Coordinates of C-alpha atoms and ligand atoms in Angstrom, one line a residue:
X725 CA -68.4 6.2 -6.6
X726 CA -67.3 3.0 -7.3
X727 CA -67.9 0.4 -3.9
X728 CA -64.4 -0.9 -2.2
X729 CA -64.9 -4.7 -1.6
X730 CA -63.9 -5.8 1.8
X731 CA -61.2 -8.0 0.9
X732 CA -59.4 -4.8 -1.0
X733 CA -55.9 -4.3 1.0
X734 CA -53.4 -1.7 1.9
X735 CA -50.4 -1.8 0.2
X736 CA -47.8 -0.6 1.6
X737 CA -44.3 0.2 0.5
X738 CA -40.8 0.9 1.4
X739 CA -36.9 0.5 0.1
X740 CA -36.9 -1.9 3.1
X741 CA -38.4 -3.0 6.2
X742 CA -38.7 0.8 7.8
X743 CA -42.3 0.5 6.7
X744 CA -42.7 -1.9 9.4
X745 CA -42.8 1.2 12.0
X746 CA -45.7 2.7 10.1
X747 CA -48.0 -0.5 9.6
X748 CA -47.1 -1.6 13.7
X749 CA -49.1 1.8 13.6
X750 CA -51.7 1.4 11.3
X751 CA -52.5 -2.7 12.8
X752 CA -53.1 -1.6 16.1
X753 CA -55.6 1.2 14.5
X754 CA -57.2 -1.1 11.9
X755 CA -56.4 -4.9 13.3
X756 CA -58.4 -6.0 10.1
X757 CA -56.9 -4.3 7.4
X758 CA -55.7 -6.9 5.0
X759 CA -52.2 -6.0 4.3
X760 CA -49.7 -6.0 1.4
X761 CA -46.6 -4.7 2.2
X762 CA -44.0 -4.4 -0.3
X763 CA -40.1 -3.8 0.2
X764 CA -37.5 -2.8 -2.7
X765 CA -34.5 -4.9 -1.3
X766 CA -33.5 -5.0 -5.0
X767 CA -33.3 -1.2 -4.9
X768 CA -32.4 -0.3 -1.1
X769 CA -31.1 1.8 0.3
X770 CA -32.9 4.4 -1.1
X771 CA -30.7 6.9 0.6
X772 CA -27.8 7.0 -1.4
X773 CA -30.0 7.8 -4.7
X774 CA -29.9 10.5 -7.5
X775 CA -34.0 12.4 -7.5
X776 CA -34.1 11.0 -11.1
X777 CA -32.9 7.5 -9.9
X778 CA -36.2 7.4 -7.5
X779 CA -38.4 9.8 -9.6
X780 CA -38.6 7.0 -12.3
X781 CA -38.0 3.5 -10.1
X782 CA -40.8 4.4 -7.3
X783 CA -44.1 5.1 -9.6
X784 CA -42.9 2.1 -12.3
X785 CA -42.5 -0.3 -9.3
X786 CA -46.0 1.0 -7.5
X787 CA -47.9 0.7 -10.8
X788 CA -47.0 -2.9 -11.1
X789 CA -47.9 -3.7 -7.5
X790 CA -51.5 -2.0 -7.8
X791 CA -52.4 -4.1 -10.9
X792 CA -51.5 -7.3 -9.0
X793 CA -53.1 -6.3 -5.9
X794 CA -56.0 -3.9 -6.7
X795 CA -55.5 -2.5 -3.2
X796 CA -57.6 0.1 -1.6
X797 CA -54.8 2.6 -1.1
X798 CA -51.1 2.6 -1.4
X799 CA -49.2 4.1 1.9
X800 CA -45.7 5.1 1.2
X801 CA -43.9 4.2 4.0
X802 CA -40.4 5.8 3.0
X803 CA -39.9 9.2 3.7
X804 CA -37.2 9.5 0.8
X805 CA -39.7 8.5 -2.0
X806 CA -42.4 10.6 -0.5
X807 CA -40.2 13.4 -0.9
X808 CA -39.2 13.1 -3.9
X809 CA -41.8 11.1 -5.9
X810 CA -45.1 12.0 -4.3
X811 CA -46.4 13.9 -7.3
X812 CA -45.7 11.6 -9.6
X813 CA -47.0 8.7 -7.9
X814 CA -49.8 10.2 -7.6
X815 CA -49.9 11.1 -10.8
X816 CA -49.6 7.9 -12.0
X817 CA -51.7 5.7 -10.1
X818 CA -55.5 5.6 -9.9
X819 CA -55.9 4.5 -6.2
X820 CA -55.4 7.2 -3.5
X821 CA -51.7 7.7 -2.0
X822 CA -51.1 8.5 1.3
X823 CA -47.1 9.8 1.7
X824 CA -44.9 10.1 4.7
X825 CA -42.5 13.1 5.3
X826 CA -40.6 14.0 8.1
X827 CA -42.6 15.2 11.2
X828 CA -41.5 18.7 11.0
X829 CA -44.7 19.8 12.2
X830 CA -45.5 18.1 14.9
X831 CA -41.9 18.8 16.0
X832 CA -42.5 22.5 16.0
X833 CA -45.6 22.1 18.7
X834 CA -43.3 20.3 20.8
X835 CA -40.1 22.2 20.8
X836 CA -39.3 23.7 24.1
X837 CA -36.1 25.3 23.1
X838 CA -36.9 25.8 19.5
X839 CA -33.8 24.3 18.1
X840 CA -35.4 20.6 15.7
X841 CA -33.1 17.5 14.7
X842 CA -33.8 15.9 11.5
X843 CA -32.7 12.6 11.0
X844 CA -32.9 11.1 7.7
X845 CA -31.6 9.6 4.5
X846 CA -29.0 12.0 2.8
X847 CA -31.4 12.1 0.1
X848 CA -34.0 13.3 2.1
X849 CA -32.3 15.6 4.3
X850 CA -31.3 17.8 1.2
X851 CA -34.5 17.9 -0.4
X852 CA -36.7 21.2 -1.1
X853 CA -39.7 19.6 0.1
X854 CA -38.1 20.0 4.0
X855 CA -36.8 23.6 3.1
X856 CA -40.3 23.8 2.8
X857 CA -42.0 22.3 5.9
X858 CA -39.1 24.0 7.8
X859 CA -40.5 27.6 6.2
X860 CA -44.0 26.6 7.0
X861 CA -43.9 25.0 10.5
X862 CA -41.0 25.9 12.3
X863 CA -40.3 29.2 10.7
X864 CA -38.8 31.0 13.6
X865 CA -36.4 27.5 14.9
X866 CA -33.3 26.4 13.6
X867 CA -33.4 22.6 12.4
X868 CA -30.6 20.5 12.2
X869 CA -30.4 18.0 9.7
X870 CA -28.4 14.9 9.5
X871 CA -27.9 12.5 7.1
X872 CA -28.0 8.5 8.9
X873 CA -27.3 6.0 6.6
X874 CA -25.8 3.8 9.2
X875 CA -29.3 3.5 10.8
X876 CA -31.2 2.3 7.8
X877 CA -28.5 -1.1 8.0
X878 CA -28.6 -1.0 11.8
X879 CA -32.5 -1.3 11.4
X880 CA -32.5 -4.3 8.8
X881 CA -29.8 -5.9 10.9
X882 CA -31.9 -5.6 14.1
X883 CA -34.5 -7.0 12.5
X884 CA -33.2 -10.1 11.3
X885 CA -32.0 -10.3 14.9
X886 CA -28.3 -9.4 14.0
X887 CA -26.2 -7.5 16.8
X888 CA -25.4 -3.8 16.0
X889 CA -22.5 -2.0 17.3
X890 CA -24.0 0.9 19.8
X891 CA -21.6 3.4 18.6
X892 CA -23.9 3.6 15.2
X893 CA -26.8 5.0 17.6
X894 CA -23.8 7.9 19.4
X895 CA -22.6 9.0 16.1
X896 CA -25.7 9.4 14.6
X897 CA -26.8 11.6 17.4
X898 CA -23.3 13.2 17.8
X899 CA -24.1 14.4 13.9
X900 CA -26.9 16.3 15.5
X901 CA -25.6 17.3 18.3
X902 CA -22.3 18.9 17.6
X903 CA -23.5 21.1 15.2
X904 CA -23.8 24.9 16.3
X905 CA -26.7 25.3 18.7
X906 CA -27.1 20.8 18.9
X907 CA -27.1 21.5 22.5
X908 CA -30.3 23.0 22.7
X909 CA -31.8 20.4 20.7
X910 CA -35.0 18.9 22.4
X911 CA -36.6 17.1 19.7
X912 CA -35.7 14.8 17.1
X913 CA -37.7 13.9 13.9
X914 CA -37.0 10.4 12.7
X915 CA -37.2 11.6 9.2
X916 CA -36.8 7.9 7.6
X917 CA -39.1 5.3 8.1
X918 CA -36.4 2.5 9.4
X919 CA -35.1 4.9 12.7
X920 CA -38.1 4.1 14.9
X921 CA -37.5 0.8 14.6
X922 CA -34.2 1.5 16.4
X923 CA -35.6 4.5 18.9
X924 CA -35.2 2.8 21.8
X925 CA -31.6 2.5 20.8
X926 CA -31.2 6.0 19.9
X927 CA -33.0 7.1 23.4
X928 CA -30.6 5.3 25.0
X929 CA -27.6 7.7 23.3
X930 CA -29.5 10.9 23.8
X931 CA -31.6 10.1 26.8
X932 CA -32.5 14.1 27.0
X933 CA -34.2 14.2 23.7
X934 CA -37.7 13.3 22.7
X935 CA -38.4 11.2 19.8
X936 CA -41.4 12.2 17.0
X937 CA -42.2 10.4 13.8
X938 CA -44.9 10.4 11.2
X939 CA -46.5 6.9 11.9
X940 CA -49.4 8.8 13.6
X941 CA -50.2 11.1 11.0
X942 CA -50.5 8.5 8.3
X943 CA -53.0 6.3 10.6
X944 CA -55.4 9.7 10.7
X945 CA -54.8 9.9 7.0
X946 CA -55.8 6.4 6.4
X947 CA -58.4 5.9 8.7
X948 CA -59.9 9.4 7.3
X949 CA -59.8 7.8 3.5
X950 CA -61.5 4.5 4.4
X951 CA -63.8 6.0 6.9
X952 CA -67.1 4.6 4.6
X953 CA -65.5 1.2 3.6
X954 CA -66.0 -2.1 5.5
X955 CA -62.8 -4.5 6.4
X956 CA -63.6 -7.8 6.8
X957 CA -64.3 -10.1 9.9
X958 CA -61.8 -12.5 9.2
X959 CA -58.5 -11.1 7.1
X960 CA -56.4 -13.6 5.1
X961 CA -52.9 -13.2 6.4
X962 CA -50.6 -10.7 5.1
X963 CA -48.5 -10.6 2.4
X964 CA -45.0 -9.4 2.1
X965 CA -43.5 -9.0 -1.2
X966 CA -40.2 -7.9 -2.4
X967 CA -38.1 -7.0 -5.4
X968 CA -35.2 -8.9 -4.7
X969 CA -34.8 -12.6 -3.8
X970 CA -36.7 -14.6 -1.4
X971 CA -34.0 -16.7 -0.5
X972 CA -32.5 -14.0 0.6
X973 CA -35.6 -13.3 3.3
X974 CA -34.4 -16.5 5.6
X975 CA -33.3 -14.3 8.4
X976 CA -36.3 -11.5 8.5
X977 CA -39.0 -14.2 8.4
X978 CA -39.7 -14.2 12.3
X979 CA -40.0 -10.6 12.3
X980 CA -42.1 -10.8 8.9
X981 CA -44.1 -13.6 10.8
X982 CA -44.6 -11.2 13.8
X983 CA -46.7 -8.5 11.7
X984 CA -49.1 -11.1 10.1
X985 CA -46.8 -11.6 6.7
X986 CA -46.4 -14.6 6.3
X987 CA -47.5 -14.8 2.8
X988 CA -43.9 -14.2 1.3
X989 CA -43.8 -13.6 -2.9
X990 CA -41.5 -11.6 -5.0
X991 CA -42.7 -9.1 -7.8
Ligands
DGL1822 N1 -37.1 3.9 4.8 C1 -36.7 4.9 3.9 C2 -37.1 6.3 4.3 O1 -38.1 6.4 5.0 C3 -35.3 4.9 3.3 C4 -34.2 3.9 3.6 C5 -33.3 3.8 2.4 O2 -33.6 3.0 1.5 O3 -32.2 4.4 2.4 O4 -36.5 7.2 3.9

């Protein structure tokens, strides 16, 4: 087994900045992790994408960005390329790949009233892969999905400190809510990786409803896979790199600056 030098990072990637929500996570577990974190802006939203669009984009993209970076592992921090690309990622890349898919699970063990929202990306709300976690994990519950796009732009616009209109945050729980049996719904998976960067805002809208996500899962999952490797004392600071242009970054850079990235590059 080949030794991981300390200096190796963790990449992680997204359409966008929803990743954020997942490394917040994974810093406060590992504060010296050296970090890449790579968004697609030239791609995003992911949301609104044919399988085959993602199927081909997300593993050519993540191949490129393990040769320049040689990281450690790669953390998928998008929910819609994890269920849909996942195989072939991993597949593709020689590095270990941890994925994030809507917290379906978890959701299940919390339920009171055994009726699960799922907020996501269309794309991800009419995948196969949730069929399946729904059939494995909640078998006997009913799970609402709905698909949120709004909240993927009311997440980058919060972000780069622009004001969102509220009503995004009503309708996308009303979309839940409303459907047969919404108001029995206790629990809310935040199926997308941007929506728990505007949870507060969405708590606010439903304030009967709890809130799950997979942030926690994929800290276990990386903290299992590096359990034998060393970090070092002193990181470099982290790196954020995107597809699109970096002019175009201006507006993010404080909250960029706020996670330790404030080495900004494009691929
Ligand atoms: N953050 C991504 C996810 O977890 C998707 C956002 C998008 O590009 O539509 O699904």
């Amino acid at each position: 087994m080949s030794i991981v030098p300390s200096s190796a990072p963790l990449l992680f990637f997204d359409s966008g900045i929803g990743g954020l929500s997942v490394l917040k996570a994974v810093q406060d577990a590992l504060p010296n992790a050296p970090i890449v974190f790579a968004a697609d802006y030239a791609g995003l939203p992911y949301g609104i994408k044919t399988e085959a669009e993602i199927s081909a984009r997300v593993p050519a993209l993540l191949g490129r960005l393990v040769e320049r970076y040689q990281p450690r592992l790669v953390a998928i921090a998008c929910n819609t390329a994890c269920t849909i690309a996942l195989t072939h990622v991993r597949a593709a890349l020689d590095v270990p790949v941890v994925g994030t898919v809507p917290a379906i699970k978890p959701a299940a063990e919390a339920t009171q009233s055994g009726v699960i929202g799922l907020l996501g990306t269309a794309a991800t709300v009419r995948q196969t892969y949730v069929d399946k976690l729904h059939k494995d994990h909640a078998p006997n519950m009913t799970l609402l999905r709905h698909a949120a796009p709004e909240l993927v732009s009311a997440a980058e616009a919060k972000m780069r400190g622009e004001p969102v209109d509220p009503a995004v945050y009503v309708r996308a729980m009303a979309g839940l809510m409303d459907q047969p049996d919404g108001a029995r719904l206790d629990i809310v998976v935040l199926g997308c990786t941007h929506f728990p960067l505007v949870e507060d805002e969405l708590r606010a809208a439903a304030p009967h409803v709890e809130f799950v996500d997979g942030a926690a899962g994929i800290v276990g999952r990386i903290r299992h896979l590096t359990k034998d490797q060393t970090w070092p004392v002193d990181p470099e600071e982290g790196t954020f790199v995107t597809t699109g242009p970096v002019a175009r970054l201006n507006t993010l850079l404080p909250a960029l600056f706020s996670f330790g990235l404030t080495r900004i590059t494009s691929l």
